[in-house]
Amino acid sequence: METRGSRFSKYQEARIQEVAEEVPEGATPRTIAVQFRGEVCRTAKPGDEVILAGIFLPEPYTGFRAMRAGLLTSTYLEVQAVTQVKTSYAAHVLTPDGARALNAISAGGD
């Protein structure tokens, strides 16, 4: 490894599982491997419901796995964008219209 020509980059691998409500009764949820690179790293945490957009790529088997594998490649998704389905309370921003509505409700009393 050449230390002068090397640089660190953000990288994260995860396995994404389909939502439980969409799985047929009695079936197991399907999963897919995904890779996050750069600024999209750490945008999804375990348990988050997310919508991913990216590139579906093949990954050829190498070495001993290639001899034992029935298929030639496995597939993964290289993530380009992450959209949170359920946002946290900390991520919400109070707009001026929302502030006026809250003030009107609080001024109304019980």
PDB file of N, CA and C in Angstrom:
ATOM      1  N   MET A   1       0.844  -1.172   0.000  1.00  0.00           N
ATOM      2  CA  MET A   1       0.000   0.000   0.000  1.00  0.00           C
ATOM      3  C   MET A   1       0.891   1.238   0.000  1.00  0.00           C
ATOM      4  N   GLU A   2       0.588   2.164  -0.843  1.00  0.00           N
ATOM      5  CA  GLU A   2       1.345   3.405  -0.910  1.00  0.00           C
ATOM      6  C   GLU A   2       0.638   4.461  -0.070  1.00  0.00           C
ATOM      7  N   THR A   3       1.278   4.888   1.006  1.00  0.00           N
ATOM      8  CA  THR A   3       0.622   5.804   1.938  1.00  0.00           C
ATOM      9  C   THR A   3       0.499   7.214   1.394  1.00  0.00           C
ATOM     10  N   ARG A   4       1.416   7.632   0.560  1.00  0.00           N
ATOM     11  CA  ARG A   4       1.344   8.998   0.031  1.00  0.00           C
ATOM     12  C   ARG A   4       0.233   9.150  -1.001  1.00  0.00           C
ATOM     13  N   GLY A   5      -0.015   8.115  -1.758  1.00  0.00           N
ATOM     14  CA  GLY A   5      -1.044   8.186  -2.795  1.00  0.00           C
ATOM     15  C   GLY A   5      -2.406   7.698  -2.338  1.00  0.00           C
ATOM     16  N   SER A   6      -2.518   7.246  -1.089  1.00  0.00           N
ATOM     17  CA  SER A   6      -3.778   6.703  -0.583  1.00  0.00           C
ATOM     18  C   SER A   6      -4.567   7.776   0.157  1.00  0.00           C
ATOM     19  N   ARG A   7      -5.870   7.596   0.174  1.00  0.00           N
ATOM     20  CA  ARG A   7      -6.721   8.467   0.976  1.00  0.00           C
ATOM     21  C   ARG A   7      -7.908   7.649   1.464  1.00  0.00           C
ATOM     22  N   PHE A   8      -8.453   8.054   2.595  1.00  0.00           N
ATOM     23  CA  PHE A   8      -9.601   7.370   3.172  1.00  0.00           C
ATOM     24  C   PHE A   8     -10.879   7.900   2.542  1.00  0.00           C
ATOM     25  N   SER A   9     -11.836   7.003   2.347  1.00  0.00           N
ATOM     26  CA  SER A   9     -13.153   7.423   1.877  1.00  0.00           C
ATOM     27  C   SER A   9     -14.203   6.699   2.716  1.00  0.00           C
ATOM     28  N   LYS A  10     -15.353   7.330   2.869  1.00  0.00           N
ATOM     29  CA  LYS A  10     -16.434   6.745   3.664  1.00  0.00           C
ATOM     30  C   LYS A  10     -17.024   5.561   2.903  1.00  0.00           C
ATOM     31  N   TYR A  11     -17.256   4.465   3.625  1.00  0.00           N
ATOM     32  CA  TYR A  11     -17.788   3.249   3.017  1.00  0.00           C
ATOM     33  C   TYR A  11     -18.594   2.501   4.070  1.00  0.00           C
ATOM     34  N   GLN A  12     -19.750   1.977   3.663  1.00  0.00           N
ATOM     35  CA  GLN A  12     -20.606   1.229   4.584  1.00  0.00           C
ATOM     36  C   GLN A  12     -21.349   0.163   3.790  1.00  0.00           C
ATOM     37  N   GLU A  13     -21.439  -1.027   4.354  1.00  0.00           N
ATOM     38  CA  GLU A  13     -22.226  -2.107   3.757  1.00  0.00           C
ATOM     39  C   GLU A  13     -23.389  -2.424   4.686  1.00  0.00           C
ATOM     40  N   ALA A  14     -24.516  -2.800   4.100  1.00  0.00           N
ATOM     41  CA  ALA A  14     -25.687  -3.159   4.905  1.00  0.00           C
ATOM     42  C   ALA A  14     -26.511  -4.190   4.149  1.00  0.00           C
ATOM     43  N   ARG A  15     -27.385  -4.857   4.871  1.00  0.00           N
ATOM     44  CA  ARG A  15     -28.358  -5.756   4.256  1.00  0.00           C
ATOM     45  C   ARG A  15     -29.726  -5.161   4.542  1.00  0.00           C
ATOM     46  N   ILE A  16     -30.466  -4.892   3.494  1.00  0.00           N
ATOM     47  CA  ILE A  16     -31.775  -4.260   3.601  1.00  0.00           C
ATOM     48  C   ILE A  16     -32.843  -5.339   3.457  1.00  0.00           C
ATOM     49  N   GLN A  17     -33.882  -5.251   4.279  1.00  0.00           N
ATOM     50  CA  GLN A  17     -34.963  -6.231   4.292  1.00  0.00           C
ATOM     51  C   GLN A  17     -36.270  -5.542   3.948  1.00  0.00           C
ATOM     52  N   GLU A  18     -37.126  -6.240   3.214  1.00  0.00           N
ATOM     53  CA  GLU A  18     -38.401  -5.630   2.842  1.00  0.00           C
ATOM     54  C   GLU A  18     -39.298  -5.461   4.066  1.00  0.00           C
ATOM     55  N   VAL A  19     -40.246  -4.541   3.962  1.00  0.00           N
ATOM     56  CA  VAL A  19     -41.128  -4.189   5.072  1.00  0.00           C
ATOM     57  C   VAL A  19     -42.019  -5.382   5.422  1.00  0.00           C
ATOM     58  N   ALA A  20     -42.238  -5.606   6.717  1.00  0.00           N
ATOM     59  CA  ALA A  20     -42.998  -6.766   7.190  1.00  0.00           C
ATOM     60  C   ALA A  20     -44.431  -6.772   6.661  1.00  0.00           C
ATOM     61  N   GLU A  21     -45.042  -5.589   6.482  1.00  0.00           N
ATOM     62  CA  GLU A  21     -46.421  -5.525   5.989  1.00  0.00           C
ATOM     63  C   GLU A  21     -46.540  -6.002   4.542  1.00  0.00           C
ATOM     64  N   GLU A  22     -45.452  -5.958   3.783  1.00  0.00           N
ATOM     65  CA  GLU A  22     -45.489  -6.348   2.374  1.00  0.00           C
ATOM     66  C   GLU A  22     -45.131  -7.812   2.144  1.00  0.00           C
ATOM     67  N   VAL A  23     -44.741  -8.520   3.203  1.00  0.00           N
ATOM     68  CA  VAL A  23     -44.363  -9.924   3.082  1.00  0.00           C
ATOM     69  C   VAL A  23     -45.618 -10.780   3.165  1.00  0.00           C
ATOM     70  N   PRO A  24     -45.811 -11.721   2.229  1.00  0.00           N
ATOM     71  CA  PRO A  24     -46.973 -12.610   2.317  1.00  0.00           C
ATOM     72  C   PRO A  24     -46.934 -13.434   3.607  1.00  0.00           C
ATOM     73  N   GLU A  25     -48.103 -13.789   4.103  1.00  0.00           N
ATOM     74  CA  GLU A  25     -48.195 -14.537   5.350  1.00  0.00           C
ATOM     75  C   GLU A  25     -47.497 -15.886   5.203  1.00  0.00           C
ATOM     76  N   GLY A  26     -46.641 -16.210   6.166  1.00  0.00           N
ATOM     77  CA  GLY A  26     -45.920 -17.476   6.156  1.00  0.00           C
ATOM     78  C   GLY A  26     -44.614 -17.440   5.383  1.00  0.00           C
ATOM     79  N   ALA A  27     -44.281 -16.334   4.753  1.00  0.00           N
ATOM     80  CA  ALA A  27     -43.043 -16.224   3.977  1.00  0.00           C
ATOM     81  C   ALA A  27     -41.992 -15.461   4.775  1.00  0.00           C
ATOM     82  N   THR A  28     -40.743 -15.642   4.397  1.00  0.00           N
ATOM     83  CA  THR A  28     -39.664 -14.887   5.036  1.00  0.00           C
ATOM     84  C   THR A  28     -39.355 -13.645   4.200  1.00  0.00           C
ATOM     85  N   PRO A  29     -39.019 -12.540   4.843  1.00  0.00           N
ATOM     86  CA  PRO A  29     -38.702 -11.314   4.105  1.00  0.00           C
ATOM     87  C   PRO A  29     -37.434 -11.482   3.267  1.00  0.00           C
ATOM     88  N   ARG A  30     -37.436 -10.910   2.079  1.00  0.00           N
ATOM     89  CA  ARG A  30     -36.263 -10.958   1.205  1.00  0.00           C
ATOM     90  C   ARG A  30     -35.282  -9.864   1.610  1.00  0.00           C
ATOM     91  N   THR A  31     -34.003 -10.119   1.390  1.00  0.00           N
ATOM     92  CA  THR A  31     -32.969  -9.138   1.706  1.00  0.00           C
ATOM     93  C   THR A  31     -32.087  -8.913   0.491  1.00  0.00           C
ATOM     94  N   ILE A  32     -31.406  -7.766   0.481  1.00  0.00           N
ATOM     95  CA  ILE A  32     -30.447  -7.459  -0.572  1.00  0.00           C
ATOM     96  C   ILE A  32     -29.276  -6.714   0.064  1.00  0.00           C
ATOM     97  N   ALA A  33     -28.093  -6.968  -0.453  1.00  0.00           N
ATOM     98  CA  ALA A  33     -26.902  -6.273   0.032  1.00  0.00           C
ATOM     99  C   ALA A  33     -26.823  -4.902  -0.629  1.00  0.00           C
ATOM    100  N   VAL A  34     -26.478  -3.891   0.157  1.00  0.00           N
ATOM    101  CA  VAL A  34     -26.320  -2.536  -0.378  1.00  0.00           C
ATOM    102  C   VAL A  34     -24.990  -1.970   0.095  1.00  0.00           C
ATOM    103  N   GLN A  35     -24.434  -1.073  -0.714  1.00  0.00           N
ATOM    104  CA  GLN A  35     -23.187  -0.397  -0.367  1.00  0.00           C
ATOM    105  C   GLN A  35     -23.406   1.103  -0.409  1.00  0.00           C
ATOM    106  N   PHE A  36     -22.971   1.774   0.654  1.00  0.00           N
ATOM    107  CA  PHE A  36     -23.023   3.229   0.731  1.00  0.00           C
ATOM    108  C   PHE A  36     -21.598   3.744   0.574  1.00  0.00           C
ATOM    109  N   ARG A  37     -21.407   4.761  -0.260  1.00  0.00           N
ATOM    110  CA  ARG A  37     -20.086   5.377  -0.428  1.00  0.00           C
ATOM    111  C   ARG A  37     -20.230   6.887  -0.342  1.00  0.00           C
ATOM    112  N   GLY A  38     -19.246   7.526   0.267  1.00  0.00           N
ATOM    113  CA  GLY A  38     -19.229   8.988   0.319  1.00  0.00           C
ATOM    114  C   GLY A  38     -20.218   9.561   1.311  1.00  0.00           C
ATOM    115  N   GLU A  39     -20.931  10.580   0.877  1.00  0.00           N
ATOM    116  CA  GLU A  39     -21.806  11.344   1.773  1.00  0.00           C
ATOM    117  C   GLU A  39     -23.083  10.612   2.178  1.00  0.00           C
ATOM    118  N   VAL A  40     -23.457   9.542   1.491  1.00  0.00           N
ATOM    119  CA  VAL A  40     -24.670   8.812   1.884  1.00  0.00           C
ATOM    120  C   VAL A  40     -24.411   7.829   3.025  1.00  0.00           C
ATOM    121  N   CYS A  41     -23.148   7.687   3.442  1.00  0.00           N
ATOM    122  CA  CYS A  41     -22.825   6.816   4.580  1.00  0.00           C
ATOM    123  C   CYS A  41     -23.484   7.347   5.843  1.00  0.00           C
ATOM    124  N   ARG A  42     -23.896   6.440   6.696  1.00  0.00           N
ATOM    125  CA  ARG A  42     -24.508   6.745   7.998  1.00  0.00           C
ATOM    126  C   ARG A  42     -25.805   7.536   7.890  1.00  0.00           C
ATOM    127  N   THR A  43     -26.464   7.477   6.752  1.00  0.00           N
ATOM    128  CA  THR A  43     -27.764   8.132   6.632  1.00  0.00           C
ATOM    129  C   THR A  43     -28.895   7.182   7.000  1.00  0.00           C
ATOM    130  N   ALA A  44     -28.620   5.888   7.024  1.00  0.00           N
ATOM    131  CA  ALA A  44     -29.615   4.897   7.430  1.00  0.00           C
ATOM    132  C   ALA A  44     -29.065   4.118   8.621  1.00  0.00           C
ATOM    133  N   LYS A  45     -29.890   3.976   9.654  1.00  0.00           N
ATOM    134  CA  LYS A  45     -29.502   3.245  10.853  1.00  0.00           C
ATOM    135  C   LYS A  45     -30.349   1.974  10.950  1.00  0.00           C
ATOM    136  N   PRO A  46     -29.934   0.988  11.743  1.00  0.00           N
ATOM    137  CA  PRO A  46     -30.736  -0.224  11.909  1.00  0.00           C
ATOM    138  C   PRO A  46     -32.142   0.103  12.402  1.00  0.00           C
ATOM    139  N   GLY A  47     -33.135  -0.476  11.759  1.00  0.00           N
ATOM    140  CA  GLY A  47     -34.526  -0.254  12.137  1.00  0.00           C
ATOM    141  C   GLY A  47     -35.208   0.861  11.379  1.00  0.00           C
ATOM    142  N   ASP A  48     -34.453   1.682  10.648  1.00  0.00           N
ATOM    143  CA  ASP A  48     -35.049   2.774   9.873  1.00  0.00           C
ATOM    144  C   ASP A  48     -35.795   2.226   8.666  1.00  0.00           C
ATOM    145  N   GLU A  49     -36.878   2.902   8.311  1.00  0.00           N
ATOM    146  CA  GLU A  49     -37.588   2.606   7.078  1.00  0.00           C
ATOM    147  C   GLU A  49     -37.120   3.626   6.054  1.00  0.00           C
ATOM    148  N   VAL A  50     -36.479   3.160   4.975  1.00  0.00           N
ATOM    149  CA  VAL A  50     -35.888   4.066   3.995  1.00  0.00           C
ATOM    150  C   VAL A  50     -36.277   3.666   2.582  1.00  0.00           C
ATOM    151  N   ILE A  51     -36.189   4.640   1.683  1.00  0.00           N
ATOM    152  CA  ILE A  51     -36.322   4.399   0.250  1.00  0.00           C
ATOM    153  C   ILE A  51     -34.949   4.663  -0.345  1.00  0.00           C
ATOM    154  N   LEU A  52     -34.403   3.668  -1.041  1.00  0.00           N
ATOM    155  CA  LEU A  52     -33.064   3.780  -1.604  1.00  0.00           C
ATOM    156  C   LEU A  52     -33.138   3.919  -3.114  1.00  0.00           C
ATOM    157  N   ALA A  53     -32.277   4.759  -3.663  1.00  0.00           N
ATOM    158  CA  ALA A  53     -32.128   4.892  -5.108  1.00  0.00           C
ATOM    159  C   ALA A  53     -30.665   4.650  -5.423  1.00  0.00           C
ATOM    160  N   GLY A  54     -30.405   3.829  -6.428  1.00  0.00           N
ATOM    161  CA  GLY A  54     -29.019   3.538  -6.745  1.00  0.00           C
ATOM    162  C   GLY A  54     -28.876   2.684  -7.979  1.00  0.00           C
ATOM    163  N   ILE A  55     -27.709   2.080  -8.106  1.00  0.00           N
ATOM    164  CA  ILE A  55     -27.353   1.279  -9.275  1.00  0.00           C
ATOM    165  C   ILE A  55     -27.281  -0.178  -8.848  1.00  0.00           C
ATOM    166  N   PHE A  56     -27.995  -1.036  -9.566  1.00  0.00           N
ATOM    167  CA  PHE A  56     -28.016  -2.472  -9.299  1.00  0.00           C
ATOM    168  C   PHE A  56     -26.854  -3.098 -10.067  1.00  0.00           C
ATOM    169  N   LEU A  57     -25.863  -3.661  -9.357  1.00  0.00           N
ATOM    170  CA  LEU A  57     -24.634  -4.143  -9.987  1.00  0.00           C
ATOM    171  C   LEU A  57     -24.368  -5.614  -9.667  1.00  0.00           C
ATOM    172  N   PRO A  58     -23.720  -6.334 -10.594  1.00  0.00           N
ATOM    173  CA  PRO A  58     -23.287  -7.700 -10.298  1.00  0.00           C
ATOM    174  C   PRO A  58     -21.919  -7.687  -9.626  1.00  0.00           C
ATOM    175  N   GLU A  59     -21.670  -8.680  -8.783  1.00  0.00           N
ATOM    176  CA  GLU A  59     -20.369  -8.838  -8.138  1.00  0.00           C
ATOM    177  C   GLU A  59     -19.916 -10.277  -8.388  1.00  0.00           C
ATOM    178  N   PRO A  60     -18.916 -10.483  -9.245  1.00  0.00           N
ATOM    179  CA  PRO A  60     -18.510 -11.856  -9.566  1.00  0.00           C
ATOM    180  C   PRO A  60     -17.883 -12.561  -8.366  1.00  0.00           C
ATOM    181  N   TYR A  61     -18.155 -13.851  -8.259  1.00  0.00           N
ATOM    182  CA  TYR A  61     -17.524 -14.656  -7.220  1.00  0.00           C
ATOM    183  C   TYR A  61     -16.065 -14.878  -7.594  1.00  0.00           C
ATOM    184  N   THR A  62     -15.184 -14.916  -6.599  1.00  0.00           N
ATOM    185  CA  THR A  62     -13.763 -15.157  -6.850  1.00  0.00           C
ATOM    186  C   THR A  62     -13.260 -16.234  -5.908  1.00  0.00           C
ATOM    187  N   GLY A  63     -12.144 -16.831  -6.260  1.00  0.00           N
ATOM    188  CA  GLY A  63     -11.498 -17.817  -5.401  1.00  0.00           C
ATOM    189  C   GLY A  63     -12.314 -19.084  -5.244  1.00  0.00           C
ATOM    190  N   PHE A  64     -12.303 -19.632  -4.028  1.00  0.00           N
ATOM    191  CA  PHE A  64     -12.981 -20.892  -3.747  1.00  0.00           C
ATOM    192  C   PHE A  64     -14.489 -20.760  -3.898  1.00  0.00           C
ATOM    193  N   ARG A  65     -15.020 -19.585  -3.564  1.00  0.00           N
ATOM    194  CA  ARG A  65     -16.469 -19.366  -3.708  1.00  0.00           C
ATOM    195  C   ARG A  65     -16.906 -19.515  -5.157  1.00  0.00           C
ATOM    196  N   ALA A  66     -16.044 -19.139  -6.097  1.00  0.00           N
ATOM    197  CA  ALA A  66     -16.394 -19.234  -7.515  1.00  0.00           C
ATOM    198  C   ALA A  66     -16.524 -20.688  -7.946  1.00  0.00           C
ATOM    199  N   MET A  67     -15.696 -21.564  -7.371  1.00  0.00           N
ATOM    200  CA  MET A  67     -15.772 -22.980  -7.734  1.00  0.00           C
ATOM    201  C   MET A  67     -17.026 -23.625  -7.158  1.00  0.00           C
ATOM    202  N   ARG A  68     -17.430 -23.219  -5.961  1.00  0.00           N
ATOM    203  CA  ARG A  68     -18.552 -23.843  -5.276  1.00  0.00           C
ATOM    204  C   ARG A  68     -19.902 -23.228  -5.636  1.00  0.00           C
ATOM    205  N   ALA A  69     -19.903 -22.027  -6.192  1.00  0.00           N
ATOM    206  CA  ALA A  69     -21.154 -21.312  -6.443  1.00  0.00           C
ATOM    207  C   ALA A  69     -21.873 -21.882  -7.657  1.00  0.00           C
ATOM    208  N   GLY A  70     -23.182 -21.920  -7.566  1.00  0.00           N
ATOM    209  CA  GLY A  70     -23.981 -22.340  -8.705  1.00  0.00           C
ATOM    210  C   GLY A  70     -24.143 -21.207  -9.704  1.00  0.00           C
ATOM    211  N   LEU A  71     -24.300 -19.995  -9.199  1.00  0.00           N
ATOM    212  CA  LEU A  71     -24.427 -18.828 -10.065  1.00  0.00           C
ATOM    213  C   LEU A  71     -23.057 -18.203 -10.287  1.00  0.00           C
ATOM    214  N   LEU A  72     -22.940 -17.388 -11.324  1.00  0.00           N
ATOM    215  CA  LEU A  72     -21.663 -16.751 -11.629  1.00  0.00           C
ATOM    216  C   LEU A  72     -21.420 -15.499 -10.799  1.00  0.00           C
ATOM    217  N   THR A  73     -22.499 -14.795 -10.446  1.00  0.00           N
ATOM    218  CA  THR A  73     -22.345 -13.541  -9.711  1.00  0.00           C
ATOM    219  C   THR A  73     -23.416 -13.411  -8.635  1.00  0.00           C
ATOM    220  N   SER A  74     -23.131 -12.574  -7.658  1.00  0.00           N
ATOM    221  CA  SER A  74     -24.163 -12.117  -6.736  1.00  0.00           C
ATOM    222  C   SER A  74     -24.444 -10.664  -7.108  1.00  0.00           C
ATOM    223  N   THR A  75     -25.501 -10.098  -6.578  1.00  0.00           N
ATOM    224  CA  THR A  75     -25.846  -8.722  -6.934  1.00  0.00           C
ATOM    225  C   THR A  75     -25.937  -7.865  -5.683  1.00  0.00           C
ATOM    226  N   TYR A  76     -25.717  -6.579  -5.857  1.00  0.00           N
ATOM    227  CA  TYR A  76     -25.840  -5.620  -4.763  1.00  0.00           C
ATOM    228  C   TYR A  76     -26.307  -4.294  -5.333  1.00  0.00           C
ATOM    229  N   LEU A  77     -26.723  -3.405  -4.459  1.00  0.00           N
ATOM    230  CA  LEU A  77     -27.184  -2.079  -4.850  1.00  0.00           C
ATOM    231  C   LEU A  77     -26.183  -1.054  -4.346  1.00  0.00           C
ATOM    232  N   GLU A  78     -25.623  -0.250  -5.255  1.00  0.00           N
ATOM    233  CA  GLU A  78     -24.753   0.854  -4.856  1.00  0.00           C
ATOM    234  C   GLU A  78     -25.634   2.086  -4.692  1.00  0.00           C
ATOM    235  N   VAL A  79     -25.806   2.522  -3.460  1.00  0.00           N
ATOM    236  CA  VAL A  79     -26.782   3.557  -3.113  1.00  0.00           C
ATOM    237  C   VAL A  79     -26.274   4.940  -3.513  1.00  0.00           C
ATOM    238  N   GLN A  80     -27.145   5.699  -4.187  1.00  0.00           N
ATOM    239  CA  GLN A  80     -26.843   7.077  -4.572  1.00  0.00           C
ATOM    240  C   GLN A  80     -27.631   8.081  -3.736  1.00  0.00           C
ATOM    241  N   ALA A  81     -28.841   7.689  -3.281  1.00  0.00           N
ATOM    242  CA  ALA A  81     -29.689   8.599  -2.503  1.00  0.00           C
ATOM    243  C   ALA A  81     -30.496   7.800  -1.486  1.00  0.00           C
ATOM    244  N   VAL A  82     -30.689   8.388  -0.310  1.00  0.00           N
ATOM    245  CA  VAL A  82     -31.463   7.768   0.769  1.00  0.00           C
ATOM    246  C   VAL A  82     -32.552   8.738   1.191  1.00  0.00           C
ATOM    247  N   THR A  83     -33.808   8.244   1.243  1.00  0.00           N
ATOM    248  CA  THR A  83     -34.935   9.041   1.718  1.00  0.00           C
ATOM    249  C   THR A  83     -35.532   8.341   2.933  1.00  0.00           C
ATOM    250  N   GLN A  84     -35.609   9.037   4.051  1.00  0.00           N
ATOM    251  CA  GLN A  84     -36.194   8.482   5.270  1.00  0.00           C
ATOM    252  C   GLN A  84     -37.715   8.496   5.146  1.00  0.00           C
ATOM    253  N   VAL A  85     -38.362   7.365   5.436  1.00  0.00           N
ATOM    254  CA  VAL A  85     -39.822   7.297   5.410  1.00  0.00           C
ATOM    255  C   VAL A  85     -40.383   7.919   6.677  1.00  0.00           C
ATOM    256  N   LYS A  86     -39.816   7.554   7.813  1.00  0.00           N
ATOM    257  CA  LYS A  86     -40.244   8.110   9.102  1.00  0.00           C
ATOM    258  C   LYS A  86     -39.095   8.954   9.629  1.00  0.00           C
ATOM    259  N   THR A  87     -39.333  10.240   9.801  1.00  0.00           N
ATOM    260  CA  THR A  87     -38.283  11.118  10.301  1.00  0.00           C
ATOM    261  C   THR A  87     -38.383  11.246  11.816  1.00  0.00           C
ATOM    262  N   SER A  88     -37.283  11.558  12.454  1.00  0.00           N
ATOM    263  CA  SER A  88     -37.266  11.719  13.910  1.00  0.00           C
ATOM    264  C   SER A  88     -37.778  13.107  14.273  1.00  0.00           C
ATOM    265  N   TYR A  89     -38.134  13.279  15.531  1.00  0.00           N
ATOM    266  CA  TYR A  89     -38.617  14.579  15.992  1.00  0.00           C
ATOM    267  C   TYR A  89     -37.527  15.639  15.879  1.00  0.00           C
ATOM    268  N   ALA A  90     -36.278  15.245  16.051  1.00  0.00           N
ATOM    269  CA  ALA A  90     -35.171  16.200  15.971  1.00  0.00           C
ATOM    270  C   ALA A  90     -34.992  16.738  14.552  1.00  0.00           C
ATOM    271  N   ALA A  91     -35.429  15.977  13.541  1.00  0.00           N
ATOM    272  CA  ALA A  91     -35.255  16.399  12.153  1.00  0.00           C
ATOM    273  C   ALA A  91     -36.356  17.348  11.688  1.00  0.00           C
ATOM    274  N   HIS A  92     -37.441  17.456  12.448  1.00  0.00           N
ATOM    275  CA  HIS A  92     -38.541  18.334  12.052  1.00  0.00           C
ATOM    276  C   HIS A  92     -38.172  19.796  12.262  1.00  0.00           C
ATOM    277  N   VAL A  93     -38.590  20.633  11.329  1.00  0.00           N
ATOM    278  CA  VAL A  93     -38.348  22.073  11.410  1.00  0.00           C
ATOM    279  C   VAL A  93     -39.698  22.760  11.513  1.00  0.00           C
ATOM    280  N   LEU A  94     -39.832  23.655  12.469  1.00  0.00           N
ATOM    281  CA  LEU A  94     -41.081  24.373  12.672  1.00  0.00           C
ATOM    282  C   LEU A  94     -41.160  25.543  11.689  1.00  0.00           C
ATOM    283  N   THR A  95     -42.166  25.513  10.824  1.00  0.00           N
ATOM    284  CA  THR A  95     -42.365  26.585   9.847  1.00  0.00           C
ATOM    285  C   THR A  95     -43.161  27.719  10.492  1.00  0.00           C
ATOM    286  N   PRO A  96     -43.140  28.910   9.900  1.00  0.00           N
ATOM    287  CA  PRO A  96     -43.939  30.018  10.456  1.00  0.00           C
ATOM    288  C   PRO A  96     -45.430  29.697  10.524  1.00  0.00           C
ATOM    289  N   ASP A  97     -45.965  28.997   9.519  1.00  0.00           N
ATOM    290  CA  ASP A  97     -47.381  28.609   9.552  1.00  0.00           C
ATOM    291  C   ASP A  97     -47.653  27.647  10.706  1.00  0.00           C
ATOM    292  N   GLY A  98     -46.746  26.703  10.915  1.00  0.00           N
ATOM    293  CA  GLY A  98     -46.897  25.762  12.017  1.00  0.00           C
ATOM    294  C   GLY A  98     -46.821  26.449  13.364  1.00  0.00           C
ATOM    295  N   ALA A  99     -45.931  27.444  13.489  1.00  0.00           N
ATOM    296  CA  ALA A  99     -45.809  28.199  14.741  1.00  0.00           C
ATOM    297  C   ALA A  99     -47.084  28.979  15.030  1.00  0.00           C
ATOM    298  N   ARG A 100     -47.683  29.583  13.990  1.00  0.00           N
ATOM    299  CA  ARG A 100     -48.941  30.317  14.180  1.00  0.00           C
ATOM    300  C   ARG A 100     -50.058  29.376  14.609  1.00  0.00           C
ATOM    301  N   ALA A 101     -50.112  28.206  14.008  1.00  0.00           N
ATOM    302  CA  ALA A 101     -51.146  27.234  14.365  1.00  0.00           C
ATOM    303  C   ALA A 101     -50.979  26.770  15.813  1.00  0.00           C
ATOM    304  N   LEU A 102     -49.747  26.517  16.234  1.00  0.00           N
ATOM    305  CA  LEU A 102     -49.506  26.111  17.620  1.00  0.00           C
ATOM    306  C   LEU A 102     -49.870  27.218  18.600  1.00  0.00           C
ATOM    307  N   ASN A 103     -49.534  28.460  18.268  1.00  0.00           N
ATOM    308  CA  ASN A 103     -49.885  29.588  19.137  1.00  0.00           C
ATOM    309  C   ASN A 103     -51.394  29.760  19.246  1.00  0.00           C
ATOM    310  N   ALA A 104     -52.115  29.553  18.134  1.00  0.00           N
ATOM    311  CA  ALA A 104     -53.571  29.672  18.150  1.00  0.00           C
ATOM    312  C   ALA A 104     -54.194  28.582  19.018  1.00  0.00           C
ATOM    313  N   ILE A 105     -53.665  27.379  18.933  1.00  0.00           N
ATOM    314  CA  ILE A 105     -54.186  26.273  19.738  1.00  0.00           C
ATOM    315  C   ILE A 105     -53.898  26.508  21.215  1.00  0.00           C
ATOM    316  N   SER A 106     -52.679  26.958  21.530  1.00  0.00           N
ATOM    317  CA  SER A 106     -52.327  27.172  22.939  1.00  0.00           C
ATOM    318  C   SER A 106     -53.075  28.359  23.543  1.00  0.00           C
ATOM    319  N   ALA A 107     -53.411  29.360  22.747  1.00  0.00           N
ATOM    320  CA  ALA A 107     -54.152  30.519  23.249  1.00  0.00           C
ATOM    321  C   ALA A 107     -55.620  30.178  23.485  1.00  0.00           C
ATOM    322  N   GLY A 108     -56.137  29.159  22.805  1.00  0.00           N
ATOM    323  CA  GLY A 108     -57.534  28.772  22.923  1.00  0.00           C
ATOM    324  C   GLY A 108     -57.874  28.177  24.273  1.00  0.00           C
ATOM    325  N   GLY A 109     -56.917  27.590  24.961  1.00  0.00           N
ATOM    326  CA  GLY A 109     -57.179  26.978  26.267  1.00  0.00           C
ATOM    327  C   GLY A 109     -57.845  25.623  26.115  1.00  0.00           C
ATOM    328  N   ASP A 110     -58.461  25.157  27.234  1.00  0.00           N
ATOM    329  CA  ASP A 110     -59.114  23.840  27.209  1.00  0.00           C
ATOM    330  C   ASP A 110     -60.422  23.971  26.557  1.00  0.00           C
TER     331      ASP A 110
END
